[in-house]
PDB file of C-alpha atoms in Angstrom:
ATOM      1  CA  VAL I   7      11.068   3.060 -11.563  1.00 92.00           C
ATOM      2  CA  GLN I   8      11.453   1.420  -8.152  1.00 95.00           C
ATOM      3  CA  LEU I   9       8.637   1.127  -5.678  1.00 97.00           C
ATOM      4  CA  GLN I  10      10.220   1.433  -2.213  1.00 98.00           C
ATOM      5  CA  ALA I  11       7.903   0.496   0.599  1.00 98.00           C
ATOM      6  CA  SER I  12       8.917   1.009   4.199  1.00 98.00           C
ATOM      7  CA  GLY I  13       7.554   1.346   7.656  1.00 98.00           C
ATOM      8  CA  GLY I  14       6.767  -2.309   8.435  1.00 98.00           C
ATOM      9  CA  GLY I  15       7.764  -4.006  11.667  1.00 98.00           C
ATOM     10  CA  SER I  16       6.640  -6.271  14.450  1.00 98.00           C
ATOM     11  CA  VAL I  17       3.785  -5.089  16.607  1.00 98.00           C
ATOM     12  CA  GLN I  18       1.360  -6.574  19.122  1.00 98.00           C
ATOM     13  CA  ALA I  19      -2.281  -6.977  18.329  1.00 98.00           C
ATOM     14  CA  GLY I  20      -4.079  -3.686  18.697  1.00 98.00           C
ATOM     15  CA  GLY I  21      -1.015  -1.735  17.635  1.00 98.00           C
ATOM     16  CA  SER I  22      -0.478   0.712  14.750  1.00 98.00           C
ATOM     17  CA  LEU I  23       1.948   1.197  11.953  1.00 98.00           C
ATOM     18  CA  ARG I  24       2.290   3.682   9.172  1.00 98.00           C
ATOM     19  CA  LEU I  25       3.609   2.434   5.849  1.00 98.00           C
ATOM     20  CA  SER I  26       4.929   4.608   3.087  1.00 98.00           C
ATOM     21  CA  CYS I  27       5.844   3.766  -0.537  1.00 98.00           C
ATOM     22  CA  THR I  28       7.805   6.015  -2.897  1.00 98.00           C
ATOM     23  CA  ALA I  29       7.780   5.673  -6.626  1.00 97.00           C
ATOM     24  CA  SER I  30      11.384   6.366  -7.124  1.00 96.00           C
ATOM     25  CA  GLY I  31      12.364   7.336 -10.597  1.00 94.00           C
ATOM     26  CA  MET I  32       8.792   8.145 -11.726  1.00 95.00           C
ATOM     27  CA  ILE I  33       8.173  11.687 -12.797  1.00 95.00           C
ATOM     28  CA  THR I  34       5.255  13.441 -11.101  1.00 94.00           C
ATOM     29  CA  SER I  35       3.293  13.904 -14.339  1.00 95.00           C
ATOM     30  CA  VAL I  36       3.207  10.096 -14.567  1.00 95.00           C
ATOM     31  CA  PHE I  37       2.611   9.498 -10.849  1.00 97.00           C
ATOM     32  CA  ASN I  38      -0.157  12.054 -10.259  1.00 97.00           C
ATOM     33  CA  PRO I  39      -2.850  10.819 -12.652  1.00 96.00           C
ATOM     34  CA  LYS I  40      -2.583   7.228 -11.598  1.00 97.00           C
ATOM     35  CA  THR I  41      -4.753   5.297  -9.045  1.00 98.00           C
ATOM     36  CA  TRP I  42      -2.477   3.690  -6.542  1.00 98.00           C
ATOM     37  CA  GLY I  43      -3.109   0.675  -4.322  1.00 98.00           C
ATOM     38  CA  TRP I  44      -1.693  -1.082  -1.285  1.00 98.00           C
ATOM     39  CA  TYR I  45      -1.494  -4.845  -1.655  1.00 98.00           C
ATOM     40  CA  ARG I  46      -0.421  -7.516   0.734  1.00 98.00           C
ATOM     41  CA  GLN I  47       0.644 -11.044   0.536  1.00 98.00           C
ATOM     42  CA  ALA I  48       0.306 -13.352   3.595  1.00 97.00           C
ATOM     43  CA  PRO I  49       2.287 -16.580   3.909  1.00 93.00           C
ATOM     44  CA  GLY I  50       0.789 -19.209   1.608  1.00 95.00           C
ATOM     45  CA  LYS I  51      -1.770 -16.870   0.104  1.00 97.00           C
ATOM     46  CA  GLU I  52      -1.993 -14.883  -3.053  1.00 97.00           C
ATOM     47  CA  ARG I  53      -1.366 -11.183  -3.131  1.00 97.00           C
ATOM     48  CA  GLU I  54      -4.499  -9.132  -2.546  1.00 98.00           C
ATOM     49  CA  LEU I  55      -5.488  -5.475  -3.003  1.00 98.00           C
ATOM     50  CA  ILE I  56      -6.522  -3.950   0.265  1.00 98.00           C
ATOM     51  CA  ALA I  57      -6.763  -0.195  -0.401  1.00 98.00           C
ATOM     52  CA  SER I  58      -6.745   2.179  -3.311  1.00 98.00           C
ATOM     53  CA  ILE I  59      -6.690   5.945  -3.846  1.00 98.00           C
ATOM     54  CA  SER I  60      -7.632   7.746  -7.045  1.00 98.00           C
ATOM     55  CA  ARG I  61      -5.985  10.843  -8.470  1.00 96.00           C
ATOM     56  CA  GLU I  62      -8.857  12.804  -6.866  1.00 96.00           C
ATOM     57  CA  GLY I  63      -8.035  11.277  -3.441  1.00 97.00           C
ATOM     58  CA  ILE I  64     -11.069   8.963  -3.359  1.00 98.00           C
ATOM     59  CA  THR I  65     -10.260   5.874  -1.362  1.00 98.00           C
ATOM     60  CA  ASN I  66     -11.626   2.326  -1.260  1.00 98.00           C
ATOM     61  CA  TYR I  67     -10.864  -0.448   1.150  1.00 98.00           C
ATOM     62  CA  ARG I  68     -11.239  -4.203   1.378  1.00 98.00           C
ATOM     63  CA  ASP I  69     -13.843  -5.078   3.952  1.00 98.00           C
ATOM     64  CA  SER I  70     -11.284  -6.737   6.180  1.00 98.00           C
ATOM     65  CA  VAL I  71      -9.407  -3.485   6.693  1.00 98.00           C
ATOM     66  CA  ASN I  72     -12.167  -0.922   6.294  1.00 98.00           C
ATOM     67  CA  GLY I  73     -12.417   1.316   9.365  1.00 98.00           C
ATOM     68  CA  ARG I  74      -8.954   0.354  10.569  1.00 98.00           C
ATOM     69  CA  PHE I  75      -6.713   1.394   7.620  1.00 98.00           C
ATOM     70  CA  THR I  76      -6.436   4.790   5.962  1.00 98.00           C
ATOM     71  CA  MET I  77      -4.681   5.394   2.681  1.00 98.00           C
ATOM     72  CA  SER I  78      -3.339   8.786   1.537  1.00 98.00           C
ATOM     73  CA  ARG I  79      -1.079  10.225  -1.057  1.00 98.00           C
ATOM     74  CA  ASP I  80       1.501  12.973  -1.501  1.00 98.00           C
ATOM     75  CA  ASN I  81       1.865  13.715  -5.135  1.00 97.00           C
ATOM     76  CA  ALA I  82       4.764  16.133  -4.695  1.00 96.00           C
ATOM     77  CA  ARG I  83       6.770  13.404  -3.032  1.00 97.00           C
ATOM     78  CA  LYS I  84       5.432  10.713  -5.347  1.00 97.00           C
ATOM     79  CA  ARG I  85       4.468   8.742  -2.206  1.00 98.00           C
ATOM     80  CA  VAL I  86       1.504   6.871  -0.867  1.00 98.00           C
ATOM     81  CA  TYR I  87       0.857   6.004   2.790  1.00 98.00           C
ATOM     82  CA  LEU I  88      -1.107   3.396   4.768  1.00 98.00           C
ATOM     83  CA  GLN I  89      -1.980   4.169   8.344  1.00 98.00           C
ATOM     84  CA  MET I  90      -2.878   0.873   9.952  1.00 98.00           C
ATOM     85  CA  ASN I  91      -4.665   0.839  13.270  1.00 98.00           C
ATOM     86  CA  ALA I  92      -6.116  -1.941  15.447  1.00 98.00           C
ATOM     87  CA  LEU I  93      -3.757  -4.496  13.795  1.00 98.00           C
ATOM     88  CA  ASN I  94      -4.519  -8.206  14.263  1.00 98.00           C
ATOM     89  CA  SER I  95      -2.711 -11.392  13.394  1.00 97.00           C
ATOM     90  CA  GLU I  96      -4.507 -11.658  10.064  1.00 97.00           C
ATOM     91  CA  ASP I  97      -2.757  -8.531   9.021  1.00 98.00           C
ATOM     92  CA  THR I  98       0.567 -10.213   9.043  1.00 98.00           C
ATOM     93  CA  ALA I  99       1.932 -10.111   5.472  1.00 98.00           C
ATOM     94  CA  VAL I 100       4.355  -8.416   3.164  1.00 98.00           C
ATOM     95  CA  TYR I 101       2.866  -5.104   1.994  1.00 98.00           C
ATOM     96  CA  TYR I 102       3.408  -3.528  -1.367  1.00 98.00           C
ATOM     97  CA  CYS I 103       2.201  -0.585  -3.329  1.00 98.00           C
ATOM     98  CA  ASN I 104       1.534  -0.493  -7.055  1.00 98.00           C
ATOM     99  CA  VAL I 105      -0.795   1.019  -9.583  1.00 97.00           C
ATOM    100  CA  LEU I 106      -4.319   0.134 -10.520  1.00 95.00           C
ATOM    101  CA  PRO I 107      -5.044  -1.532 -12.794  1.00 93.00           C
ATOM    102  CA  LEU I 108      -2.012  -3.788 -13.015  1.00 92.00           C
ATOM    103  CA  GLY I 109      -1.348  -3.484 -16.711  1.00 90.00           C
ATOM    104  CA  ASP I 110       1.686  -4.490 -18.665  1.00 89.00           C
ATOM    105  CA  ASP I 111       3.193  -1.136 -17.919  1.00 88.00           C
ATOM    106  CA  ALA I 112       2.941  -1.437 -14.126  1.00 94.00           C
ATOM    107  CA  PRO I 113       6.156  -1.002 -12.213  1.00 94.00           C
ATOM    108  CA  ASP I 114       7.899  -4.042 -10.767  1.00 95.00           C
ATOM    109  CA  TRP I 115       6.743  -4.831  -7.249  1.00 95.00           C
ATOM    110  CA  GLY I 116       9.841  -4.062  -5.258  1.00 93.00           C
ATOM    111  CA  GLN I 117      10.749  -5.730  -2.010  1.00 95.00           C
ATOM    112  CA  GLY I 118       7.715  -4.720  -0.010  1.00 98.00           C
ATOM    113  CA  THR I 119       7.729  -4.218   3.709  1.00 98.00           C
ATOM    114  CA  GLN I 120       7.015  -6.976   6.266  1.00 98.00           C
ATOM    115  CA  VAL I 121       4.380  -6.467   8.883  1.00 98.00           C
ATOM    116  CA  THR I 122       4.191  -9.013  11.644  1.00 98.00           C
ATOM    117  CA  VAL I 123       1.388  -8.871  14.264  1.00 98.00           C
ATOM    118  CA  SER I 124       1.646 -11.042  17.320  1.00 97.00           C
ATOM    119  CA  SER I 125      -1.339 -11.837  19.538  1.00 89.00           C
TER     120      SER I 125
END
């Protein structure tokens, strides 16, 4: 299984990006029941969970992104998305997707996708 995140880039503060992450090599019967999360790691900081979506489509967000970011999923494509609006410099980080919880059977992280927000 490879987690392939894409959609990052460089934007100015206030801009938007839409990230996607595909669980390549994972069969849908494994993908669909899982809760998925978007994580990010800023320079010099630990990786943090910022959004999650359950198998039922229930979402939760870290306070710092709540109201600006929206997570969704497409089970048929084995893909999760993160719509990011009103970006600010504190959102600069490498963004990854992975499952919740992060057990021993969690997929490897993959390369992630870099988001850089300039003020």
